XYZ file of C-alpha atoms in Angstrom:
698
model
C 9.861 -55.179 -25.627
C 8.839 -58.381 -23.872
C 11.827 -58.223 -21.522
C 11.147 -54.583 -20.614
C 7.516 -55.408 -19.905
C 8.546 -58.240 -17.613
C 10.992 -55.974 -15.783
C 8.294 -53.331 -15.347
C 5.920 -55.905 -13.871
C 8.695 -57.170 -11.607
C 9.413 -53.618 -10.466
C 5.743 -53.025 -9.580
C 5.650 -56.296 -7.664
C 8.772 -55.340 -5.701
C 7.340 -51.919 -4.921
C 4.214 -53.524 -3.480
C 6.333 -55.884 -1.401
C 8.435 -52.987 -0.108
C 5.373 -51.048 1.080
C 3.956 -54.201 2.642
C 7.127 -55.031 4.571
C 7.701 -51.380 5.519
C 4.472 -51.375 7.466
C 5.269 -54.605 9.312
C 9.071 -54.249 9.646
C 11.725 -56.821 8.672
C 14.553 -58.675 10.355
C 18.240 -58.068 9.599
C 18.615 -61.088 7.306
C 15.691 -59.964 5.154
C 17.036 -56.433 4.849
C 20.485 -57.715 3.842
C 18.881 -60.017 1.294
C 17.013 -57.025 -0.158
C 20.278 -55.091 -0.449
C 21.880 -58.075 -2.201
C 19.042 -58.182 -4.729
C 19.348 -54.452 -5.387
C 23.076 -54.811 -6.041
C 22.612 -57.725 -8.451
C 19.191 -56.989 -9.930
C 20.405 -57.078 -13.569
C 23.037 -59.809 -13.379
C 20.838 -62.071 -15.493
C 20.380 -59.495 -18.223
C 22.079 -61.136 -21.190
C 21.894 -58.012 -23.338
C 24.419 -56.122 -21.210
C 28.134 -56.930 -21.423
C 29.698 -58.192 -18.235
C 31.652 -55.454 -16.486
C 33.320 -55.313 -13.085
C 30.897 -53.848 -10.580
C 33.341 -52.453 -8.035
C 36.937 -51.490 -7.669
C 39.711 -53.788 -6.482
C 39.232 -53.740 -2.693
C 42.237 -55.121 -0.831
C 42.945 -55.257 2.876
C 43.526 -51.513 3.052
C 40.169 -51.023 1.378
C 38.477 -53.224 3.964
C 40.106 -51.153 6.686
C 38.620 -47.989 5.189
C 35.170 -49.588 4.985
C 35.543 -50.799 8.562
C 36.230 -47.217 9.620
C 32.724 -46.148 8.581
C 31.150 -48.864 10.712
C 33.386 -48.046 13.692
C 32.514 -44.353 13.387
C 28.860 -45.209 13.900
C 29.655 -47.287 16.998
C 32.052 -44.711 18.441
C 29.495 -41.926 18.038
C 27.327 -43.466 20.812
C 30.093 -43.204 23.449
C 29.773 -40.747 26.282
C 30.694 -37.191 25.382
C 34.009 -36.954 27.246
C 35.376 -40.246 25.955
C 34.187 -39.379 22.439
C 35.969 -36.000 22.637
C 39.278 -37.560 23.677
C 39.102 -40.275 21.022
C 38.192 -37.951 18.134
C 40.878 -35.464 19.157
C 43.476 -38.242 19.074
C 42.275 -39.500 15.675
C 42.267 -36.011 14.180
C 45.668 -35.005 15.526
C 47.333 -38.280 14.505
C 45.978 -38.170 10.971
C 46.930 -34.514 10.542
C 50.454 -35.144 11.803
C 50.989 -38.166 9.520
C 49.751 -36.350 6.432
C 51.833 -33.248 7.089
C 54.970 -35.352 7.537
C 54.183 -37.581 4.570
C 53.702 -34.666 2.171
C 56.357 -32.371 3.720
C 53.817 -29.754 4.785
C 55.150 -28.361 8.064
C 52.984 -26.743 10.775
C 49.794 -27.491 8.905
C 46.224 -28.171 9.957
C 43.840 -30.524 8.189
C 40.216 -30.343 7.122
C 38.531 -33.590 6.033
C 35.646 -33.291 3.579
C 33.569 -35.529 1.300
C 33.390 -33.163 -1.694
C 36.920 -32.447 -2.914
C 35.859 -28.848 -3.666
C 34.547 -28.175 -0.189
C 38.008 -27.586 1.289
C 38.675 -24.745 -1.152
C 35.280 -23.208 -0.335
C 36.151 -23.185 3.369
C 39.608 -21.749 2.646
C 38.017 -18.907 0.654
C 35.775 -18.108 3.625
C 38.830 -18.094 5.854
C 40.633 -15.630 3.564
C 37.565 -13.378 3.326
C 37.337 -13.301 7.117
C 41.053 -12.483 7.339
C 41.133 -9.753 4.656
C 37.825 -8.085 5.587
C 37.989 -7.351 9.319
C 34.326 -6.345 9.608
C 33.019 -9.275 7.590
C 31.948 -11.216 10.696
C 29.668 -8.367 11.785
C 28.698 -6.589 8.565
C 28.580 -9.579 6.243
C 28.582 -9.159 2.465
C 28.065 -5.411 2.716
C 31.780 -4.925 3.350
C 32.621 -6.598 0.037
C 31.073 -3.732 -1.920
C 33.879 -1.372 -0.951
C 36.512 -3.623 -2.519
C 35.291 -6.458 -4.673
C 37.308 -9.639 -3.999
C 38.872 -11.383 -6.989
C 39.713 -15.107 -7.242
C 42.205 -16.111 -9.956
C 42.274 -19.514 -11.599
C 44.032 -21.093 -14.576
C 42.274 -21.685 -17.891
C 43.439 -25.304 -17.699
C 42.004 -25.821 -14.207
C 39.049 -27.934 -13.231
C 35.963 -27.063 -15.287
C 33.250 -25.406 -13.223
C 35.408 -24.980 -10.108
C 35.320 -21.177 -10.168
C 31.584 -21.080 -10.747
C 31.080 -23.465 -7.818
C 33.110 -21.185 -5.545
C 31.112 -18.101 -6.507
C 27.866 -19.997 -5.969
C 28.862 -21.262 -2.522
C 30.321 -17.947 -1.379
C 27.541 -15.765 -2.783
C 29.961 -13.839 -4.998
C 29.170 -12.539 -8.496
C 30.889 -14.196 -11.446
C 32.751 -10.907 -11.991
C 34.793 -11.880 -8.909
C 36.249 -14.778 -10.901
C 39.228 -14.108 -13.181
C 40.405 -16.878 -15.524
C 44.077 -16.515 -16.448
C 45.084 -17.790 -19.923
C 47.929 -20.260 -20.336
C 51.244 -19.762 -22.114
C 51.037 -19.341 -25.861
C 54.680 -18.937 -26.897
C 57.105 -19.880 -24.128
C 56.655 -22.759 -21.706
C 53.942 -25.370 -21.484
C 50.628 -24.508 -23.097
C 48.922 -25.953 -19.993
C 50.703 -23.678 -17.514
C 49.324 -20.380 -16.287
C 50.894 -17.329 -17.950
C 52.589 -15.663 -14.973
C 53.376 -12.385 -16.800
C 49.756 -12.028 -17.887
C 48.597 -12.841 -14.345
C 50.762 -10.034 -12.984
C 49.226 -7.640 -15.502
C 45.671 -8.692 -14.577
C 46.351 -8.254 -10.861
C 47.709 -4.740 -11.421
C 44.626 -3.806 -13.438
C 42.322 -5.095 -10.691
C 44.230 -3.171 -8.013
C 43.991 0.009 -10.070
C 40.255 -0.611 -10.474
C 39.830 -0.708 -6.682
C 39.427 -4.476 -6.395
C 41.085 -6.775 -3.853
C 43.135 -9.752 -5.160
C 42.042 -12.460 -2.743
C 43.176 -15.949 -3.748
C 45.024 -17.787 -6.517
C 44.254 -21.401 -7.469
C 47.314 -23.125 -8.966
C 47.684 -26.613 -10.395
C 50.199 -29.308 -9.526
C 48.930 -31.551 -12.285
C 46.179 -30.102 -14.486
C 43.058 -32.239 -14.831
C 43.663 -32.833 -18.525
C 47.378 -33.032 -19.252
C 48.865 -33.312 -15.762
C 51.135 -30.254 -16.078
C 52.283 -28.178 -13.106
C 52.202 -24.399 -12.912
C 55.343 -22.441 -12.061
C 54.602 -22.558 -8.352
C 57.778 -20.757 -7.261
C 57.043 -17.666 -9.337
C 53.377 -17.789 -8.327
C 54.433 -17.892 -4.668
C 56.482 -14.738 -5.167
C 53.604 -13.014 -6.929
C 51.193 -13.922 -4.111
C 53.601 -12.570 -1.518
C 53.884 -9.334 -3.494
C 50.102 -8.748 -3.538
C 49.277 -10.449 -0.189
C 47.255 -13.168 -1.900
C 46.459 -16.650 -0.647
C 47.997 -19.464 -2.746
C 46.031 -22.706 -2.993
C 47.418 -25.725 -4.893
C 45.654 -28.880 -6.059
C 46.365 -31.699 -8.510
C 47.387 -35.315 -8.863
C 51.117 -34.551 -8.921
C 50.984 -33.625 -5.230
C 51.108 -37.358 -4.516
C 54.765 -37.443 -5.551
C 55.633 -35.281 -2.527
C 55.509 -38.507 -0.507
C 58.432 -39.941 -2.486
C 60.934 -37.512 -0.956
C 62.561 -37.000 -4.355
C 59.950 -34.932 -6.139
C 60.967 -32.319 -8.692
C 61.632 -28.765 -7.588
C 58.457 -27.612 -9.363
C 56.371 -29.938 -7.178
C 58.338 -29.245 -3.984
C 57.350 -25.582 -4.312
C 53.798 -26.659 -3.414
C 54.930 -27.176 0.189
C 55.247 -23.390 0.463
C 51.630 -22.809 -0.463
C 49.044 -21.539 2.046
C 46.809 -24.549 1.424
C 46.570 -27.619 -0.785
C 43.945 -30.286 -1.377
C 44.925 -33.977 -1.360
C 42.880 -36.983 -2.496
C 44.590 -39.976 -0.831
C 41.599 -42.218 -1.477
C 42.247 -42.162 -5.234
C 46.024 -42.418 -4.927
C 45.988 -45.357 -2.497
C 42.836 -47.156 -3.662
C 40.844 -46.478 -0.479
C 37.064 -46.544 -1.038
C 34.838 -43.897 0.566
C 37.789 -42.005 2.102
C 37.503 -38.251 2.452
C 39.645 -35.670 0.701
C 41.970 -33.582 2.859
C 42.838 -29.895 2.694
C 46.043 -28.958 4.490
C 46.328 -25.265 5.402
C 48.340 -22.897 7.541
C 46.675 -20.228 9.681
C 47.418 -18.974 13.152
C 43.940 -17.848 14.247
C 41.784 -20.805 15.422
C 38.757 -18.553 15.777
C 38.779 -17.644 12.092
C 39.268 -21.310 11.134
C 36.248 -22.181 13.244
C 34.209 -19.357 11.666
C 35.162 -20.553 8.178
C 34.150 -24.141 8.999
C 37.659 -25.618 8.738
C 37.450 -26.856 12.311
C 34.485 -28.086 14.300
C 33.647 -28.246 17.977
C 31.394 -31.245 17.346
C 33.234 -34.522 18.086
C 31.087 -36.473 15.627
C 32.271 -34.256 12.741
C 35.863 -35.241 13.516
C 35.047 -38.915 12.966
C 35.260 -38.304 9.214
C 39.009 -38.861 9.603
C 38.587 -42.340 11.139
C 38.612 -44.415 7.872
C 41.760 -42.636 6.695
C 43.329 -42.987 10.164
C 42.831 -46.759 10.058
C 44.074 -47.086 6.463
C 47.224 -45.040 7.036
C 48.123 -47.149 10.042
C 47.506 -50.344 8.088
C 49.621 -49.269 5.096
C 52.339 -47.471 6.982
C 54.794 -45.035 5.463
C 56.533 -47.686 3.377
C 53.264 -49.057 1.985
C 52.064 -45.609 0.966
C 55.334 -44.740 -0.741
C 55.370 -48.122 -2.498
C 51.937 -47.541 -4.051
C 52.814 -44.058 -5.284
C 56.209 -45.165 -6.607
C 54.566 -48.120 -8.384
C 52.170 -45.749 -10.174
C 54.956 -43.412 -11.317
C 57.036 -46.411 -12.490
C 54.127 -47.566 -14.665
C 54.031 -44.146 -16.327
C 57.757 -44.184 -17.038
C 57.618 -47.732 -18.419
C 54.752 -46.908 -20.783
C 56.383 -43.658 -21.894
C 59.633 -45.374 -22.877
C 57.805 -48.087 -24.809
C 55.539 -45.618 -26.621
C 58.544 -43.795 -28.028
C 59.405 -46.895 -30.055
C 56.008 -46.968 -31.808
C 55.667 -45.197 -35.114
C 52.723 -42.866 -35.694
C 52.300 -42.422 -31.925
C 53.049 -39.009 -30.472
C 53.571 -38.616 -26.716
C 53.092 -35.499 -24.625
C 54.479 -35.231 -21.094
C 55.641 -32.322 -18.978
C 58.801 -33.987 -17.699
C 60.051 -37.194 -19.313
C 61.946 -38.150 -16.159
C 59.256 -37.738 -13.529
C 55.842 -37.003 -15.071
C 53.194 -39.336 -13.601
C 50.732 -38.535 -16.418
C 51.335 -39.726 -19.997
C 49.385 -38.420 -22.980
C 49.641 -40.100 -26.359
C 47.775 -40.005 -29.622
C 47.825 -41.336 -33.150
C 49.410 -38.825 -35.507
C 49.899 -39.073 -39.267
C 50.216 -36.480 -42.012
C 47.106 -37.077 -44.103
C 48.402 -35.180 -47.111
C 51.557 -37.285 -47.218
C 49.668 -40.470 -46.488
C 47.456 -40.282 -49.555
C 48.661 -42.671 -52.211
C 47.719 -40.408 -55.056
C 45.454 -37.742 -56.378
C 44.751 -34.241 -55.181
C 44.161 -33.630 -51.509
C 43.159 -30.008 -51.884
C 40.334 -29.269 -49.496
C 40.845 -32.574 -47.694
C 43.477 -31.462 -45.196
C 41.257 -28.635 -43.992
C 39.578 -31.107 -41.629
C 42.747 -33.013 -40.736
C 42.499 -32.154 -37.035
C 38.893 -33.297 -36.843
C 39.719 -36.565 -38.595
C 42.665 -37.232 -36.264
C 40.464 -36.465 -33.266
C 37.941 -39.026 -34.486
C 40.655 -41.645 -34.959
C 42.114 -40.999 -31.505
C 38.692 -41.113 -29.914
C 38.161 -44.521 -31.519
C 41.624 -45.622 -30.391
C 40.884 -44.679 -26.787
C 37.530 -46.456 -26.835
C 39.140 -49.618 -28.184
C 41.869 -49.578 -25.525
C 39.321 -49.011 -22.756
C 37.240 -51.913 -24.068
C 40.057 -54.426 -24.574
C 42.395 -53.448 -21.709
C 40.103 -52.020 -18.997
C 42.601 -52.706 -16.197
C 45.036 -50.215 -17.730
C 42.830 -47.308 -16.636
C 43.317 -45.233 -19.798
C 40.690 -42.684 -20.763
C 40.048 -40.148 -23.524
C 40.569 -36.430 -22.932
C 39.805 -33.437 -25.134
C 42.485 -30.743 -24.991
C 42.336 -27.369 -26.660
C 45.741 -27.502 -28.353
C 46.554 -31.204 -28.676
C 43.010 -32.221 -29.574
C 41.785 -35.670 -28.586
C 44.363 -37.736 -26.682
C 44.523 -40.958 -24.711
C 45.578 -40.377 -21.106
C 47.366 -42.808 -18.793
C 47.299 -41.532 -15.198
C 48.033 -44.490 -12.891
C 48.078 -42.303 -9.765
C 44.306 -41.988 -10.213
C 43.552 -45.536 -11.368
C 46.320 -48.051 -10.611
C 45.478 -48.585 -6.936
C 41.773 -48.840 -7.709
C 42.065 -51.181 -10.711
C 45.137 -53.081 -9.539
C 47.139 -52.107 -12.606
C 50.442 -53.961 -13.021
C 53.226 -53.831 -15.578
C 51.616 -56.796 -17.364
C 48.589 -54.604 -18.053
C 50.751 -51.931 -19.664
C 52.278 -54.661 -21.848
C 48.767 -55.707 -22.896
C 48.039 -52.076 -23.665
C 51.135 -51.807 -25.857
C 50.328 -55.071 -27.610
C 46.807 -53.936 -28.441
C 48.159 -50.588 -29.539
C 50.568 -52.342 -31.904
C 47.599 -54.155 -33.465
C 45.441 -51.067 -33.916
C 47.997 -48.570 -35.209
C 48.737 -50.370 -38.546
C 45.021 -50.495 -39.353
C 44.679 -46.810 -38.495
C 47.658 -45.935 -40.707
C 46.328 -47.890 -43.690
C 42.829 -46.491 -43.233
C 44.150 -42.956 -43.070
C 46.231 -43.441 -46.213
C 43.309 -44.961 -48.158
C 40.635 -42.407 -47.228
C 41.442 -40.173 -50.199
C 41.609 -43.140 -52.590
C 38.213 -44.263 -51.347
C 36.826 -40.811 -51.960
C 38.130 -40.703 -55.527
C 36.871 -44.211 -56.317
C 33.400 -43.289 -55.122
C 33.449 -40.161 -57.299
C 34.425 -42.388 -60.235
C 31.123 -44.287 -59.823
C 29.069 -41.098 -59.792
C 26.106 -40.608 -60.061
C 25.189 -44.096 -58.756
C 27.437 -43.586 -55.689
C 27.985 -40.368 -53.745
C 30.684 -39.714 -51.169
C 29.391 -38.304 -47.889
C 31.895 -36.100 -46.072
C 32.131 -37.305 -42.472
C 35.254 -35.958 -40.788
C 34.152 -37.279 -37.404
C 33.923 -40.884 -38.638
C 36.871 -43.102 -37.606
C 37.052 -45.217 -40.722
C 37.458 -45.291 -44.469
C 34.482 -43.060 -45.149
C 30.765 -42.947 -45.880
C 29.036 -43.726 -49.171
C 25.446 -43.643 -50.382
C 23.877 -45.445 -53.321
C 21.679 -43.133 -55.379
C 18.863 -44.869 -57.316
C 18.622 -43.787 -60.947
C 14.888 -43.144 -61.177
C 13.344 -40.477 -63.377
C 9.954 -38.907 -62.935
C 9.681 -39.998 -59.277
C 8.399 -37.519 -56.687
C 10.592 -36.468 -53.744
C 8.865 -38.526 -51.042
C 8.940 -41.657 -53.205
C 12.602 -41.017 -53.999
C 13.499 -40.766 -50.293
C 11.636 -43.979 -49.581
C 13.422 -45.758 -52.409
C 16.791 -44.358 -51.251
C 16.284 -45.607 -47.720
C 15.090 -49.015 -48.870
C 17.987 -49.657 -51.258
C 20.724 -48.486 -48.867
C 19.250 -50.480 -46.008
C 19.211 -53.638 -48.133
C 22.698 -52.839 -49.440
C 24.037 -52.576 -45.880
C 22.633 -56.008 -45.049
C 24.260 -57.501 -48.131
C 27.643 -55.960 -47.285
C 27.457 -57.163 -43.680
C 26.842 -60.697 -44.943
C 30.072 -60.681 -46.948
C 32.987 -62.761 -45.691
C 35.186 -59.784 -44.856
C 36.972 -58.217 -41.882
C 35.683 -54.783 -42.853
C 32.922 -53.449 -40.628
C 29.966 -51.799 -42.374
C 27.502 -49.854 -40.238
C 24.961 -47.038 -40.194
C 27.509 -44.715 -38.604
C 27.465 -42.781 -35.315
C 24.379 -43.067 -33.163
C 23.769 -39.325 -33.228
C 25.171 -38.652 -36.686
C 23.725 -36.133 -39.119
C 23.926 -38.324 -42.218
C 21.108 -40.790 -42.810
C 20.713 -43.629 -45.300
C 24.478 -43.973 -45.654
C 26.881 -46.879 -45.431
C 29.861 -46.198 -43.177
C 33.011 -48.223 -43.846
C 35.211 -48.867 -40.799
C 38.924 -49.487 -40.405
C 40.711 -51.471 -43.134
C 44.059 -53.183 -43.461
C 46.739 -52.385 -46.012
C 45.861 -55.387 -48.229
C 42.398 -54.020 -49.032
C 41.786 -53.132 -52.672
C 39.757 -49.941 -52.462
C 38.804 -50.051 -56.149
C 37.437 -53.573 -55.794
C 35.615 -52.608 -52.599
C 33.828 -49.674 -54.228
C 33.040 -51.797 -57.325
C 31.418 -54.376 -55.040
C 29.305 -51.708 -53.346
C 28.186 -50.310 -56.695
C 27.430 -53.764 -58.159
C 25.384 -54.864 -55.153
C 23.497 -51.576 -55.238
C 22.639 -52.017 -58.917
C 21.461 -55.590 -58.343
C 19.177 -54.471 -55.532
C 17.827 -51.591 -57.602
C 17.182 -53.746 -60.684
C 15.494 -56.518 -58.739
C 13.322 -53.944 -57.012
C 12.476 -52.311 -60.313
C 11.584 -55.700 -61.854
C 9.280 -56.459 -58.965
C 7.761 -53.008 -59.233
C 7.170 -53.447 -62.982
C 5.555 -56.812 -62.399
C 3.330 -55.259 -59.754
C 2.332 -52.532 -62.210
C 1.561 -55.096 -64.904
C -0.600 -57.111 -62.537
C -2.381 -53.969 -61.382
C -3.210 -52.900 -64.937
C -4.253 -56.459 -65.794
C -6.619 -56.522 -62.845
C -8.175 -53.254 -63.953
C -8.639 -54.615 -67.458
C -10.032 -57.866 -66.095
C -12.592 -56.020 -64.013
C -13.745 -54.026 -67.048
C -13.972 -57.099 -69.285
C -15.741 -59.143 -66.614
C -18.245 -56.354 -66.132
C -18.820 -56.225 -69.884
C -19.068 -60.008 -70.049
C -21.653 -60.061 -67.264
C -23.745 -57.504 -69.123
C -23.496 -59.538 -72.347
C -24.398 -62.716 -70.499
C -27.445 -61.026 -68.990
C -28.623 -60.033 -72.479
C -27.924 -63.534 -73.746
C -29.999 -65.034 -70.936
C -32.909 -62.722 -71.775
C -32.664 -63.664 -75.443
C -32.263 -67.338 -74.563
C -35.422 -67.295 -72.453
C -37.338 -65.543 -75.238
C -36.089 -68.042 -77.824
C -36.858 -70.856 -75.409
C -40.425 -69.660 -75.131
C -40.695 -69.482 -78.940
C -39.221 -72.963 -79.330
C -42.112 -74.327 -77.242
C -44.579 -73.362 -79.954
C -45.166 -76.383 -82.250
C -44.806 -74.752 -85.637
C -42.584 -71.820 -84.758
C -40.215 -73.935 -82.641
C -39.516 -76.373 -85.508
C -38.759 -73.591 -87.936
C -36.595 -71.754 -85.332
C -34.605 -74.910 -84.469
C -34.005 -75.512 -88.179
C -32.771 -71.968 -88.806
C -30.923 -71.482 -85.427
C -30.079 -74.748 -83.711
C -29.333 -74.496 -79.929
C -25.551 -74.396 -79.262
C -23.611 -74.161 -76.003
C -20.403 -72.183 -76.072
C -17.707 -71.707 -73.445
C -16.656 -68.081 -72.957
C -13.900 -68.077 -70.353
C -11.021 -65.716 -69.486
C -7.395 -66.451 -68.601
C -4.893 -63.912 -67.179
C -1.441 -63.962 -68.792
C 1.137 -62.797 -66.180
C 3.931 -62.523 -68.734
C 1.966 -60.244 -71.063
C -0.211 -58.676 -68.410
C -3.338 -59.214 -70.527
C -6.718 -60.927 -70.175
C -7.317 -63.448 -73.011
C -10.324 -65.504 -74.048
C -10.320 -69.287 -73.554
C -12.688 -69.890 -76.502
C -9.821 -70.767 -78.849
C -8.306 -73.079 -76.250
C -11.500 -75.047 -75.713
C -12.416 -75.185 -79.394
C -9.024 -76.736 -80.198
C -9.470 -79.305 -77.456
C -13.134 -80.027 -78.170
C -12.555 -82.718 -80.803
C -9.734 -84.395 -78.884
C -11.858 -84.666 -75.781
C -15.242 -85.376 -77.345
C -14.950 -89.163 -77.121
C -13.823 -89.068 -73.473
C -16.591 -86.611 -72.699
C -19.154 -89.043 -74.144
C -17.771 -91.937 -72.107
C -17.525 -89.798 -68.944
C -20.413 -87.326 -68.857
C -19.144 -85.581 -65.706
C -15.861 -84.668 -67.346
C -17.517 -81.683 -69.014
C -17.595 -79.936 -65.681
C -13.768 -79.749 -65.533
C -12.504 -76.286 -66.391
C -9.219 -74.975 -67.696
C -7.083 -73.124 -65.124
C -7.932 -69.484 -65.205
C -11.454 -70.229 -66.520
C -14.023 -67.527 -65.794
C -16.843 -68.825 -67.922
C -20.654 -68.785 -68.040
C -21.384 -70.757 -64.928
C -18.862 -69.064 -62.551
C -18.087 -65.415 -61.694
C -14.680 -64.220 -60.419
C -14.829 -61.581 -57.638
C -11.623 -59.521 -57.370
C -10.953 -57.200 -54.418
C -8.334 -54.460 -54.683
C -6.970 -51.817 -52.279
C -6.870 -48.061 -53.184
C -3.483 -48.604 -54.876
C -5.094 -51.291 -57.102
C -3.135 -54.098 -55.461
C -4.900 -57.448 -55.416
C -5.908 -58.303 -51.864
C -8.530 -61.045 -52.386
C -10.129 -63.157 -55.102
C -13.093 -65.530 -54.820
C -15.081 -67.580 -57.300
C -18.847 -68.172 -57.072
C -21.567 -69.662 -59.220
């Protein structure tokens, strides 16, 4: 709270300084210093783990960054010189890319958003298929509604983005399911696509464009591009291809499935990701013979400044050269093959690739039969959530690998059929992170450490569940299929006659204290409160365990600690209740004693007045001599009662009489807990009758 307050004050101070300097203006050094502070404003924050702030920028990266600065300088040249220079840059870059990726007679469109090229291509196709579109606009689309086909395993939200940018209804988008029986479950079902196209033609619609994948975003699989090309030719459709596997076209020895992409009408490339070039545009290569339609669709521009978007890529391609580009792509594919071969040797790890000889994307996950892994007991009803449990374990595995081996570039993906998997796609990350074979070895080493713990935890989950049930009703097992660990348990206090709100408060208090006790144990097991956004509250979540863990002993420890906490709390509560009742009794007795003392004082004054009479006083003193008595009170914590001190002082009177005669002031000393004639005890209690203050006065 203190740190956040300081940061808020610092932010307000900076804002004031910014407005002040904005009015007066600043020199270049001051502006650069401000930028430096903005980039490193939280470097001193100790609460945040240290993480790399930017990607690995080599010489080729500096060339790309230099291109942005040069573009700004070049834009101020005179118009004719600017036109010649931008034309040269655009034509060179287009020629190099077409040769590099075997895309003959192609044109190039450079764009910041990697979806923008497809949007422009769709406009080009609409202009080509609807002759009166340039003059009539969207009115001509009502006669034959255009239809865009995409795969169910394509980029999420891509079709909706196209419809939004083109002003088309979502009914113009047709999502084609993937194979269910034959072929890859991430490939578009060509037979079903043919059926859907025929139905749309019969309904009076116009099949416009097909979006195919050469490397799906999730699994990296490639559609059957050859058959899709034939289908597009049959129905006069435009074929657009995108995906990470298009990078392998530069190797010259790509698979036939990938080489079919060179026959497409257009394809989108992302060389910035593949080559580790920061702030480099994406490129859409396309083939079309009418420059006027390309200009109308926005694929070409008559503005020289717009062509400068190709300058950073132009510089980087020249710096790397053909051999440098091929080396980077081949290095990424070699990393995938190396990891794939090593993963096959690991038990309980299942790999999933499209082509074991050339696939640049490797999927793997932890896989273990939970029913076979249980060491005993019935597993009926437990295997129903096996997929969810495995997904949780694989999600944890991916997070651990990302944390411990960040340079490997692995990430976690959620797939419909395979579930949660860990993905290794070096074509997207190796050039940026500088991934080497040593990093894949680190990944395998960490994986070898984590898998045994995952196997033992998976095999002991059912045993843990049964042991917790054995300690019922003091312990209850909480079903948490999404928890990557041994399981969740809750200690239930055994209290009778307690209302619901008090029971919840007691439950939370005991389990919170129990968690602290377990975390203080000298053990490698991690105890926590569970997921941040979990549904179960007041539970203790047990993390991963090794095979040498005795589950029975672990659960016994949890139950024993819970009982100790409950009993100590109950003892304290009983003592509090005793003290509260004792205070109530003390107040009543003190009130009664004060009333009796008041009556005694009245009687004493009356007798004192009578004793002053000569004859009556002598007779009264003879019959009732004046005596002083000590009437004190002492509170017994053990018994919770208020006792009189009269017996105590009467037993000590004779023993202390001689010392009292020798020391007259000693009679003023009182026994601890004394509440006698000369002093009054004032007790203050809160509404719950808990003692909050006590004072003594004469």
